[in-house]
PDB file of N, CA and C and ligand atoms in Angstrom:
ATOM      1  N   UNK A   1       8.573 -49.951  -6.387  1.00  0.00           N
ATOM      2  CA  UNK A   1       8.549 -51.092  -7.249  1.00  0.00           C
ATOM      3  C   UNK A   1       8.289 -50.686  -8.702  1.00  0.00           C
ATOM      4  N   UNK A   2       9.045 -51.274  -9.660  1.00  0.00           N
ATOM      5  CA  UNK A   2       8.900 -50.952 -11.039  1.00  0.00           C
ATOM      6  C   UNK A   2       7.866 -51.863 -11.664  1.00  0.00           C
ATOM      7  N   UNK A   3       6.866 -51.238 -12.214  1.00  0.00           N
ATOM      8  CA  UNK A   3       5.784 -52.063 -12.868  1.00  0.00           C
ATOM      9  C   UNK A   3       6.169 -52.253 -14.377  1.00  0.00           C
ATOM     10  N   UNK A   4       5.748 -53.300 -14.973  1.00  0.00           N
ATOM     11  CA  UNK A   4       5.986 -53.574 -16.360  1.00  0.00           C
ATOM     12  C   UNK A   4       7.499 -53.541 -16.671  1.00  0.00           C
ATOM     13  N   UNK A   5       8.328 -53.959 -15.819  1.00  0.00           N
ATOM     14  CA  UNK A   5       9.793 -53.916 -16.097  1.00  0.00           C
ATOM     15  C   UNK A   5      10.116 -54.896 -17.223  1.00  0.00           C
ATOM     16  N   UNK A   6      10.869 -54.458 -18.238  1.00  0.00           N
ATOM     17  CA  UNK A   6      11.237 -55.247 -19.377  1.00  0.00           C
ATOM     18  C   UNK A   6      12.251 -56.278 -19.004  1.00  0.00           C
ATOM     19  N   UNK A   7      11.998 -57.515 -19.273  1.00  0.00           N
ATOM     20  CA  UNK A   7      12.914 -58.591 -18.923  1.00  0.00           C
ATOM     21  C   UNK A   7      13.645 -58.997 -20.213  1.00  0.00           C
ATOM     22  N   UNK A   8      14.889 -58.703 -20.377  1.00  0.00           N
ATOM     23  CA  UNK A   8      15.680 -59.149 -21.488  1.00  0.00           C
ATOM     24  C   UNK A   8      16.388 -60.359 -21.123  1.00  0.00           C
ATOM     25  N   UNK A   9      16.022 -61.481 -21.755  1.00  0.00           N
ATOM     26  CA  UNK A   9      16.674 -62.822 -21.319  1.00  0.00           C
ATOM     27  C   UNK A   9      17.556 -63.353 -22.474  1.00  0.00           C
ATOM     28  N   UNK A  10      17.368 -62.886 -23.664  1.00  0.00           N
ATOM     29  CA  UNK A  10      18.135 -63.458 -24.777  1.00  0.00           C
ATOM     30  C   UNK A  10      18.810 -62.321 -25.517  1.00  0.00           C
ATOM     31  N   UNK A  11      20.053 -62.080 -25.141  1.00  0.00           N
ATOM     32  CA  UNK A  11      20.753 -60.958 -25.859  1.00  0.00           C
ATOM     33  C   UNK A  11      22.166 -61.286 -26.117  1.00  0.00           C
ATOM     34  N   UNK A  12      22.790 -60.530 -27.024  1.00  0.00           N
ATOM     35  CA  UNK A  12      24.145 -60.784 -27.483  1.00  0.00           C
ATOM     36  C   UNK A  12      25.037 -59.582 -27.080  1.00  0.00           C
ATOM     37  N   UNK A  13      26.172 -59.769 -26.514  1.00  0.00           N
ATOM     38  CA  UNK A  13      27.075 -58.694 -26.189  1.00  0.00           C
ATOM     39  C   UNK A  13      28.258 -58.714 -27.096  1.00  0.00           C
ATOM     40  N   UNK A  14      28.588 -57.551 -27.720  1.00  0.00           N
ATOM     41  CA  UNK A  14      29.728 -57.441 -28.494  1.00  0.00           C
ATOM     42  C   UNK A  14      30.428 -56.190 -28.143  1.00  0.00           C
ATOM     43  N   UNK A  15      31.772 -56.234 -28.215  1.00  0.00           N
ATOM     44  CA  UNK A  15      32.637 -55.080 -27.796  1.00  0.00           C
ATOM     45  C   UNK A  15      33.293 -54.531 -29.015  1.00  0.00           C
ATOM     46  N   UNK A  16      33.236 -53.154 -29.179  1.00  0.00           N
ATOM     47  CA  UNK A  16      33.830 -52.510 -30.311  1.00  0.00           C
ATOM     48  C   UNK A  16      34.347 -51.124 -29.885  1.00  0.00           C
ATOM     49  N   UNK A  17      35.233 -50.508 -30.693  1.00  0.00           N
ATOM     50  CA  UNK A  17      35.634 -49.100 -30.358  1.00  0.00           C
ATOM     51  C   UNK A  17      34.554 -48.198 -30.738  1.00  0.00           C
ATOM     52  N   UNK A  18      33.936 -48.382 -31.918  1.00  0.00           N
ATOM     53  CA  UNK A  18      32.922 -47.476 -32.432  1.00  0.00           C
ATOM     54  C   UNK A  18      31.710 -48.220 -32.899  1.00  0.00           C
ATOM     55  N   UNK A  19      30.511 -47.689 -32.585  1.00  0.00           N
ATOM     56  CA  UNK A  19      29.271 -48.259 -33.066  1.00  0.00           C
ATOM     57  C   UNK A  19      28.642 -47.237 -34.015  1.00  0.00           C
ATOM     58  N   UNK A  20      28.463 -47.625 -35.277  1.00  0.00           N
ATOM     59  CA  UNK A  20      27.870 -46.735 -36.291  1.00  0.00           C
ATOM     60  C   UNK A  20      26.363 -47.218 -36.384  1.00  0.00           C
ATOM     61  N   UNK A  21      25.500 -46.301 -36.130  1.00  0.00           N
ATOM     62  CA  UNK A  21      24.066 -46.592 -36.271  1.00  0.00           C
ATOM     63  C   UNK A  21      23.534 -46.069 -37.626  1.00  0.00           C
ATOM     64  N   UNK A  22      23.130 -46.990 -38.457  1.00  0.00           N
ATOM     65  CA  UNK A  22      22.656 -46.643 -39.764  1.00  0.00           C
ATOM     66  C   UNK A  22      23.620 -47.196 -40.851  1.00  0.00           C
ATOM     67  N   UNK A  23      23.116 -48.073 -41.735  1.00  0.00           N
ATOM     68  CA  UNK A  23      23.974 -48.730 -42.655  1.00  0.00           C
ATOM     69  C   UNK A  23      23.669 -48.366 -44.118  1.00  0.00           C
ATOM     70  N   UNK A  24      23.327 -47.096 -44.270  1.00  0.00           N
ATOM     71  CA  UNK A  24      23.261 -46.488 -45.595  1.00  0.00           C
ATOM     72  C   UNK A  24      24.668 -46.026 -46.061  1.00  0.00           C
ATOM     73  N   UNK A  25      24.664 -45.218 -47.045  1.00  0.00           N
ATOM     74  CA  UNK A  25      25.981 -44.798 -47.606  1.00  0.00           C
ATOM     75  C   UNK A  25      26.835 -43.968 -46.550  1.00  0.00           C
ATOM     76  N   UNK A  26      26.175 -43.116 -45.786  1.00  0.00           N
ATOM     77  CA  UNK A  26      26.877 -42.342 -44.788  1.00  0.00           C
ATOM     78  C   UNK A  26      27.462 -43.192 -43.693  1.00  0.00           C
ATOM     79  N   UNK A  27      26.682 -44.129 -43.198  1.00  0.00           N
ATOM     80  CA  UNK A  27      27.163 -45.054 -42.137  1.00  0.00           C
ATOM     81  C   UNK A  27      28.309 -45.921 -42.644  1.00  0.00           C
ATOM     82  N   UNK A  28      28.123 -46.525 -43.848  1.00  0.00           N
ATOM     83  CA  UNK A  28      29.146 -47.428 -44.455  1.00  0.00           C
ATOM     84  C   UNK A  28      30.491 -46.610 -44.689  1.00  0.00           C
ATOM     85  N   UNK A  29      30.294 -45.406 -45.248  1.00  0.00           N
ATOM     86  CA  UNK A  29      31.485 -44.552 -45.557  1.00  0.00           C
ATOM     87  C   UNK A  29      32.211 -44.253 -44.264  1.00  0.00           C
ATOM     88  N   UNK A  30      31.519 -43.915 -43.185  1.00  0.00           N
ATOM     89  CA  UNK A  30      32.138 -43.661 -41.925  1.00  0.00           C
ATOM     90  C   UNK A  30      32.835 -44.854 -41.417  1.00  0.00           C
ATOM     91  N   UNK A  31      32.201 -46.013 -41.576  1.00  0.00           N
ATOM     92  CA  UNK A  31      32.829 -47.265 -41.021  1.00  0.00           C
ATOM     93  C   UNK A  31      34.121 -47.616 -41.759  1.00  0.00           C
ATOM     94  N   UNK A  32      34.151 -47.296 -43.005  1.00  0.00           N
ATOM     95  CA  UNK A  32      35.424 -47.542 -43.791  1.00  0.00           C
ATOM     96  C   UNK A  32      36.597 -46.725 -43.210  1.00  0.00           C
ATOM     97  N   UNK A  33      36.303 -45.419 -42.987  1.00  0.00           N
ATOM     98  CA  UNK A  33      37.323 -44.555 -42.385  1.00  0.00           C
ATOM     99  C   UNK A  33      37.742 -45.012 -40.968  1.00  0.00           C
ATOM    100  N   UNK A  34      36.732 -45.341 -40.215  1.00  0.00           N
ATOM    101  CA  UNK A  34      37.037 -45.836 -38.861  1.00  0.00           C
ATOM    102  C   UNK A  34      37.952 -47.048 -38.874  1.00  0.00           C
ATOM    103  N   UNK A  35      37.638 -47.995 -39.731  1.00  0.00           N
ATOM    104  CA  UNK A  35      38.387 -49.236 -39.843  1.00  0.00           C
ATOM    105  C   UNK A  35      39.790 -48.895 -40.348  1.00  0.00           C
ATOM    106  N   UNK A  36      39.945 -47.988 -41.303  1.00  0.00           N
ATOM    107  CA  UNK A  36      41.167 -47.659 -41.906  1.00  0.00           C
ATOM    108  C   UNK A  36      42.103 -46.983 -40.771  1.00  0.00           C
ATOM    109  N   UNK A  37      41.485 -46.306 -39.808  1.00  0.00           N
ATOM    110  CA  UNK A  37      42.187 -45.638 -38.780  1.00  0.00           C
ATOM    111  C   UNK A  37      42.746 -46.632 -37.665  1.00  0.00           C
ATOM    112  N   UNK A  38      42.305 -47.858 -37.851  1.00  0.00           N
ATOM    113  CA  UNK A  38      42.811 -48.874 -36.952  1.00  0.00           C
ATOM    114  C   UNK A  38      41.838 -49.267 -35.808  1.00  0.00           C
ATOM    115  N   UNK A  39      40.666 -48.721 -35.818  1.00  0.00           N
ATOM    116  CA  UNK A  39      39.707 -49.022 -34.759  1.00  0.00           C
ATOM    117  C   UNK A  39      38.745 -50.125 -35.281  1.00  0.00           C
ATOM    118  N   UNK A  40      38.160 -50.794 -34.296  1.00  0.00           N
ATOM    119  CA  UNK A  40      37.134 -51.814 -34.621  1.00  0.00           C
ATOM    120  C   UNK A  40      35.785 -51.049 -34.753  1.00  0.00           C
ATOM    121  N   UNK A  41      34.978 -51.554 -35.649  1.00  0.00           N
ATOM    122  CA  UNK A  41      33.675 -50.880 -35.861  1.00  0.00           C
ATOM    123  C   UNK A  41      32.634 -51.877 -36.075  1.00  0.00           C
ATOM    124  N   UNK A  42      31.425 -51.658 -35.493  1.00  0.00           N
ATOM    125  CA  UNK A  42      30.233 -52.374 -35.770  1.00  0.00           C
ATOM    126  C   UNK A  42      29.179 -51.489 -36.364  1.00  0.00           C
ATOM    127  N   UNK A  43      28.550 -51.898 -37.362  1.00  0.00           N
ATOM    128  CA  UNK A  43      27.449 -51.150 -38.048  1.00  0.00           C
ATOM    129  C   UNK A  43      26.110 -51.713 -37.672  1.00  0.00           C
ATOM    130  N   UNK A  44      25.247 -50.869 -37.194  1.00  0.00           N
ATOM    131  CA  UNK A  44      23.862 -51.327 -36.821  1.00  0.00           C
ATOM    132  C   UNK A  44      22.865 -50.661 -37.604  1.00  0.00           C
ATOM    133  N   UNK A  45      21.931 -51.431 -38.294  1.00  0.00           N
ATOM    134  CA  UNK A  45      20.827 -50.839 -39.005  1.00  0.00           C
ATOM    135  C   UNK A  45      19.549 -51.424 -38.510  1.00  0.00           C
ATOM    136  N   UNK A  46      18.442 -50.670 -38.585  1.00  0.00           N
ATOM    137  CA  UNK A  46      17.199 -51.207 -37.971  1.00  0.00           C
ATOM    138  C   UNK A  46      16.325 -51.931 -38.996  1.00  0.00           C
ATOM    139  N   UNK A  47      16.659 -51.802 -40.247  1.00  0.00           N
ATOM    140  CA  UNK A  47      15.861 -52.370 -41.312  1.00  0.00           C
ATOM    141  C   UNK A  47      16.756 -53.221 -42.200  1.00  0.00           C
ATOM    142  N   UNK A  48      16.153 -54.054 -43.118  1.00  0.00           N
ATOM    143  CA  UNK A  48      16.970 -54.861 -43.991  1.00  0.00           C
ATOM    144  C   UNK A  48      17.912 -53.996 -44.815  1.00  0.00           C
ATOM    145  N   UNK A  49      19.060 -54.506 -45.120  1.00  0.00           N
ATOM    146  CA  UNK A  49      20.088 -53.652 -45.899  1.00  0.00           C
ATOM    147  C   UNK A  49      19.601 -53.207 -47.218  1.00  0.00           C
ATOM    148  N   UNK A  50      18.644 -53.890 -47.798  1.00  0.00           N
ATOM    149  CA  UNK A  50      18.154 -53.475 -49.156  1.00  0.00           C
ATOM    150  C   UNK A  50      17.136 -52.381 -49.017  1.00  0.00           C
ATOM    151  N   UNK A  51      16.888 -51.895 -47.808  1.00  0.00           N
ATOM    152  CA  UNK A  51      15.787 -50.936 -47.590  1.00  0.00           C
ATOM    153  C   UNK A  51      16.367 -49.549 -47.230  1.00  0.00           C
ATOM    154  N   UNK A  52      17.635 -49.359 -47.172  1.00  0.00           N
ATOM    155  CA  UNK A  52      18.204 -48.049 -46.916  1.00  0.00           C
ATOM    156  C   UNK A  52      17.924 -47.136 -48.184  1.00  0.00           C
ATOM    157  N   UNK A  53      17.801 -45.854 -47.961  1.00  0.00           N
ATOM    158  CA  UNK A  53      17.560 -44.939 -49.099  1.00  0.00           C
ATOM    159  C   UNK A  53      18.752 -45.095 -50.046  1.00  0.00           C
ATOM    160  N   UNK A  54      19.882 -45.267 -49.577  1.00  0.00           N
ATOM    161  CA  UNK A  54      21.081 -45.457 -50.510  1.00  0.00           C
ATOM    162  C   UNK A  54      20.857 -46.513 -51.532  1.00  0.00           C
ATOM    163  N   UNK A  55      20.171 -47.588 -51.144  1.00  0.00           N
ATOM    164  CA  UNK A  55      19.949 -48.635 -52.094  1.00  0.00           C
ATOM    165  C   UNK A  55      18.939 -48.221 -53.081  1.00  0.00           C
ATOM    166  N   UNK A  56      17.976 -47.293 -52.723  1.00  0.00           N
ATOM    167  CA  UNK A  56      16.933 -46.925 -53.620  1.00  0.00           C
ATOM    168  C   UNK A  56      17.343 -45.860 -54.669  1.00  0.00           C
ATOM    169  N   UNK A  57      18.501 -45.190 -54.399  1.00  0.00           N
ATOM    170  CA  UNK A  57      19.016 -44.146 -55.254  1.00  0.00           C
ATOM    171  C   UNK A  57      19.437 -44.790 -56.631  1.00  0.00           C
ATOM    172  N   UNK A  58      18.693 -44.437 -57.620  1.00  0.00           N
ATOM    173  CA  UNK A  58      18.945 -45.142 -58.933  1.00  0.00           C
ATOM    174  C   UNK A  58      19.710 -44.263 -59.853  1.00  0.00           C
ATOM    175  N   UNK A  59      19.769 -42.994 -59.584  1.00  0.00           N
ATOM    176  CA  UNK A  59      20.366 -42.114 -60.554  1.00  0.00           C
ATOM    177  C   UNK A  59      21.836 -41.745 -60.304  1.00  0.00           C
ATOM    178  N   UNK A  60      22.506 -42.593 -59.462  1.00  0.00           N
ATOM    179  CA  UNK A  60      23.866 -42.189 -58.968  1.00  0.00           C
ATOM    180  C   UNK A  60      23.855 -41.276 -57.873  1.00  0.00           C
ATOM    181  N   UNK A  61      24.782 -41.348 -56.986  1.00  0.00           N
ATOM    182  CA  UNK A  61      24.750 -40.542 -55.781  1.00  0.00           C
ATOM    183  C   UNK A  61      25.397 -39.173 -56.055  1.00  0.00           C
ATOM    184  N   UNK A  62      24.613 -38.061 -55.775  1.00  0.00           N
ATOM    185  CA  UNK A  62      25.123 -36.772 -55.962  1.00  0.00           C
ATOM    186  C   UNK A  62      25.956 -36.318 -54.726  1.00  0.00           C
ATOM    187  N   UNK A  63      26.975 -35.532 -54.946  1.00  0.00           N
ATOM    188  CA  UNK A  63      27.783 -35.059 -53.815  1.00  0.00           C
ATOM    189  C   UNK A  63      28.491 -33.809 -54.199  1.00  0.00           C
ATOM    190  N   UNK A  64      28.843 -32.930 -53.230  1.00  0.00           N
ATOM    191  CA  UNK A  64      29.693 -31.835 -53.451  1.00  0.00           C
ATOM    192  C   UNK A  64      31.134 -32.257 -53.611  1.00  0.00           C
ATOM    193  N   UNK A  65      31.825 -31.847 -54.716  1.00  0.00           N
ATOM    194  CA  UNK A  65      33.181 -32.304 -54.889  1.00  0.00           C
ATOM    195  C   UNK A  65      34.052 -31.056 -54.837  1.00  0.00           C
ATOM    196  N   UNK A  66      34.175 -30.535 -53.609  1.00  0.00           N
ATOM    197  CA  UNK A  66      35.005 -29.337 -53.343  1.00  0.00           C
ATOM    198  C   UNK A  66      36.534 -29.593 -53.644  1.00  0.00           C
ATOM    199  N   UNK A  67      36.882 -30.847 -53.678  1.00  0.00           N
ATOM    200  CA  UNK A  67      38.318 -31.145 -53.972  1.00  0.00           C
ATOM    201  C   UNK A  67      38.630 -30.945 -55.531  1.00  0.00           C
ATOM    202  N   UNK A  68      37.522 -30.961 -56.366  1.00  0.00           N
ATOM    203  CA  UNK A  68      37.734 -30.701 -57.808  1.00  0.00           C
ATOM    204  C   UNK A  68      37.333 -29.269 -58.174  1.00  0.00           C
ATOM    205  N   UNK A  69      36.386 -28.682 -57.467  1.00  0.00           N
ATOM    206  CA  UNK A  69      35.974 -27.347 -57.810  1.00  0.00           C
ATOM    207  C   UNK A  69      35.578 -26.587 -56.518  1.00  0.00           C
ATOM    208  N   UNK A  70      36.359 -25.560 -56.194  1.00  0.00           N
ATOM    209  CA  UNK A  70      36.220 -24.855 -54.943  1.00  0.00           C
ATOM    210  C   UNK A  70      34.793 -24.289 -54.768  1.00  0.00           C
ATOM    211  N   UNK A  71      34.117 -24.025 -55.854  1.00  0.00           N
ATOM    212  CA  UNK A  71      32.742 -23.419 -55.771  1.00  0.00           C
ATOM    213  C   UNK A  71      31.725 -24.475 -55.587  1.00  0.00           C
ATOM    214  N   UNK A  72      32.104 -25.805 -55.630  1.00  0.00           N
ATOM    215  CA  UNK A  72      31.151 -26.868 -55.402  1.00  0.00           C
ATOM    216  C   UNK A  72      31.066 -27.220 -53.926  1.00  0.00           C
ATOM    217  N   UNK A  73      30.445 -26.377 -53.146  1.00  0.00           N
ATOM    218  CA  UNK A  73      30.411 -26.504 -51.751  1.00  0.00           C
ATOM    219  C   UNK A  73      29.200 -27.281 -51.283  1.00  0.00           C
ATOM    220  N   UNK A  74      29.183 -27.688 -49.954  1.00  0.00           N
ATOM    221  CA  UNK A  74      27.980 -28.385 -49.490  1.00  0.00           C
ATOM    222  C   UNK A  74      26.808 -27.494 -49.468  1.00  0.00           C
ATOM    223  N   UNK A  75      27.074 -26.151 -49.304  1.00  0.00           N
ATOM    224  CA  UNK A  75      25.899 -25.184 -49.330  1.00  0.00           C
ATOM    225  C   UNK A  75      25.254 -25.209 -50.713  1.00  0.00           C
ATOM    226  N   UNK A  76      26.088 -25.197 -51.757  1.00  0.00           N
ATOM    227  CA  UNK A  76      25.573 -25.249 -53.112  1.00  0.00           C
ATOM    228  C   UNK A  76      24.777 -26.557 -53.370  1.00  0.00           C
ATOM    229  N   UNK A  77      25.414 -27.664 -52.830  1.00  0.00           N
ATOM    230  CA  UNK A  77      24.764 -28.953 -52.936  1.00  0.00           C
ATOM    231  C   UNK A  77      23.392 -28.884 -52.284  1.00  0.00           C
ATOM    232  N   UNK A  78      23.347 -28.319 -51.115  1.00  0.00           N
ATOM    233  CA  UNK A  78      22.010 -28.197 -50.400  1.00  0.00           C
ATOM    234  C   UNK A  78      21.026 -27.442 -51.284  1.00  0.00           C
ATOM    235  N   UNK A  79      21.440 -26.345 -51.806  1.00  0.00           N
ATOM    236  CA  UNK A  79      20.570 -25.495 -52.605  1.00  0.00           C
ATOM    237  C   UNK A  79      20.067 -26.216 -53.776  1.00  0.00           C
ATOM    238  N   UNK A  80      20.969 -26.940 -54.524  1.00  0.00           N
ATOM    239  CA  UNK A  80      20.542 -27.734 -55.728  1.00  0.00           C
ATOM    240  C   UNK A  80      19.549 -28.761 -55.335  1.00  0.00           C
ATOM    241  N   UNK A  81      19.850 -29.448 -54.247  1.00  0.00           N
ATOM    242  CA  UNK A  81      18.952 -30.605 -53.781  1.00  0.00           C
ATOM    243  C   UNK A  81      17.566 -30.051 -53.365  1.00  0.00           C
ATOM    244  N   UNK A  82      17.632 -28.930 -52.604  1.00  0.00           N
ATOM    245  CA  UNK A  82      16.371 -28.343 -52.086  1.00  0.00           C
ATOM    246  C   UNK A  82      15.536 -27.914 -53.286  1.00  0.00           C
ATOM    247  N   UNK A  83      16.119 -27.252 -54.304  1.00  0.00           N
ATOM    248  CA  UNK A  83      15.357 -26.785 -55.433  1.00  0.00           C
ATOM    249  C   UNK A  83      14.791 -27.891 -56.237  1.00  0.00           C
ATOM    250  N   UNK A  84      15.627 -28.975 -56.448  1.00  0.00           N
ATOM    251  CA  UNK A  84      15.114 -30.127 -57.191  1.00  0.00           C
ATOM    252  C   UNK A  84      13.962 -30.784 -56.490  1.00  0.00           C
ATOM    253  N   UNK A  85      14.058 -30.851 -55.120  1.00  0.00           N
ATOM    254  CA  UNK A  85      13.001 -31.501 -54.327  1.00  0.00           C
ATOM    255  C   UNK A  85      11.667 -30.664 -54.387  1.00  0.00           C
TER     256      UNK A  85
HETATM  257  C1  FAD B   1      13.628 -43.462 -54.016  1.00  0.00           C
HETATM  258  C2  FAD B   1      14.827 -42.600 -53.758  1.00  0.00           C
HETATM  259  C3  FAD B   1      15.682 -42.317 -54.872  1.00  0.00           C
HETATM  260  C4  FAD B   1      16.752 -41.444 -54.615  1.00  0.00           C
HETATM  261  N1  FAD B   1      17.581 -41.182 -55.685  1.00  0.00           N
HETATM  262  C5  FAD B   1      18.781 -40.522 -55.438  1.00  0.00           C
HETATM  263  C6  FAD B   1      19.631 -40.299 -56.574  1.00  0.00           C
HETATM  264  O1  FAD B   1      19.432 -40.748 -57.726  1.00  0.00           O
HETATM  265  N2  FAD B   1      20.772 -39.601 -56.318  1.00  0.00           N
HETATM  266  C7  FAD B   1      21.126 -39.138 -55.048  1.00  0.00           C
HETATM  267  O2  FAD B   1      22.128 -38.501 -54.931  1.00  0.00           O
HETATM  268  N3  FAD B   1      20.214 -39.348 -54.041  1.00  0.00           N
HETATM  269  C8  FAD B   1      19.145 -40.030 -54.227  1.00  0.00           C
HETATM  270  N4  FAD B   1      18.290 -40.201 -53.148  1.00  0.00           N
HETATM  271  C9  FAD B   1      18.621 -39.692 -51.892  1.00  0.00           C
HETATM  272  C10 FAD B   1      19.723 -40.675 -51.266  1.00  0.00           C
HETATM  273  O3  FAD B   1      19.343 -41.969 -51.386  1.00  0.00           O
HETATM  274  C11 FAD B   1      19.937 -40.293 -49.788  1.00  0.00           C
HETATM  275  O4  FAD B   1      20.242 -38.927 -49.664  1.00  0.00           O
HETATM  276  C12 FAD B   1      21.178 -40.981 -49.217  1.00  0.00           C
HETATM  277  O5  FAD B   1      21.120 -42.355 -49.653  1.00  0.00           O
HETATM  278  C13 FAD B   1      21.110 -40.910 -47.708  1.00  0.00           C
HETATM  279  O6  FAD B   1      22.159 -41.735 -47.231  1.00  0.00           O
HETATM  280  P1  FAD B   1      22.169 -41.993 -45.675  1.00  0.00           P
HETATM  281  O7  FAD B   1      23.274 -42.944 -45.380  1.00  0.00           O
HETATM  282  O8  FAD B   1      22.251 -40.700 -44.939  1.00  0.00           O
HETATM  283  O9  FAD B   1      20.748 -42.561 -45.306  1.00  0.00           O
HETATM  284  P2  FAD B   1      20.076 -44.072 -45.586  1.00  0.00           P
HETATM  285  O10 FAD B   1      20.633 -44.602 -46.850  1.00  0.00           O
HETATM  286  O11 FAD B   1      18.686 -43.783 -45.571  1.00  0.00           O
HETATM  287  O12 FAD B   1      20.576 -44.886 -44.430  1.00  0.00           O
HETATM  288  C14 FAD B   1      20.083 -44.690 -43.107  1.00  0.00           C
HETATM  289  C15 FAD B   1      20.227 -46.033 -42.401  1.00  0.00           C
HETATM  290  O13 FAD B   1      19.950 -45.773 -41.023  1.00  0.00           O
HETATM  291  C16 FAD B   1      19.144 -46.855 -40.470  1.00  0.00           C
HETATM  292  N5  FAD B   1      18.437 -46.272 -39.351  1.00  0.00           N
HETATM  293  C17 FAD B   1      17.567 -45.244 -39.281  1.00  0.00           C
HETATM  294  N6  FAD B   1      17.151 -45.074 -37.998  1.00  0.00           N
HETATM  295  C18 FAD B   1      17.728 -45.992 -37.293  1.00  0.00           C
HETATM  296  C19 FAD B   1      17.716 -46.280 -35.903  1.00  0.00           C
HETATM  297  N7  FAD B   1      16.927 -45.601 -35.040  1.00  0.00           N
HETATM  298  N8  FAD B   1      18.451 -47.350 -35.464  1.00  0.00           N
HETATM  299  C20 FAD B   1      19.188 -48.086 -36.317  1.00  0.00           C
HETATM  300  N9  FAD B   1      19.310 -47.846 -37.634  1.00  0.00           N
HETATM  301  C21 FAD B   1      18.520 -46.768 -38.135  1.00  0.00           C
HETATM  302  C22 FAD B   1      18.282 -47.208 -41.721  1.00  0.00           C
HETATM  303  O14 FAD B   1      17.713 -48.472 -41.602  1.00  0.00           O
HETATM  304  C23 FAD B   1      19.307 -47.136 -42.792  1.00  0.00           C
HETATM  305  O15 FAD B   1      20.026 -48.317 -42.911  1.00  0.00           O
HETATM  306  C24 FAD B   1      17.140 -40.986 -53.314  1.00  0.00           C
HETATM  307  C25 FAD B   1      16.267 -41.374 -52.200  1.00  0.00           C
HETATM  308  C26 FAD B   1      15.198 -42.176 -52.505  1.00  0.00           C
HETATM  309  C27 FAD B   1      14.316 -42.571 -51.260  1.00  0.00           C
END
């Protein structure tokens, strides 16, 4: 016998091809590509949308732009971010 069994009585069922967990920049960017590829996508976040770190970034989002400069790799981006932190 299972003790303290959780009874879920009020729930919503939705069907999608892909579930993205996290609605910051990474999740939203992924969802755009998924939708563009023709799949349905649902994005799930656990906190209010104004509370993602992406919303708090005030200085513009930094990124490695290897398409513009071959030396601007994710490894270099990591080093820059780590040193600044
Ligand atoms: C105050 C501050 C200022 C910053 N300034 C800059 C800046 O000027 N320039 C810059 O480049 N970067 C900056 N950063 C860093 C930048 O914001 C983050 O690196 C970037 O936004 C991360 O994006 P993300 O999508 O990976 O994560 P987030 O934006 O943090 O999104 C994660 C999402 O996942 C959700 N989530 C987490 N766990 C769960 C779970 N278990 N179930 C469901 N949902 C979940 C969260 O609710 C959130 O919506 C800053 C960060 C902070 C906190």
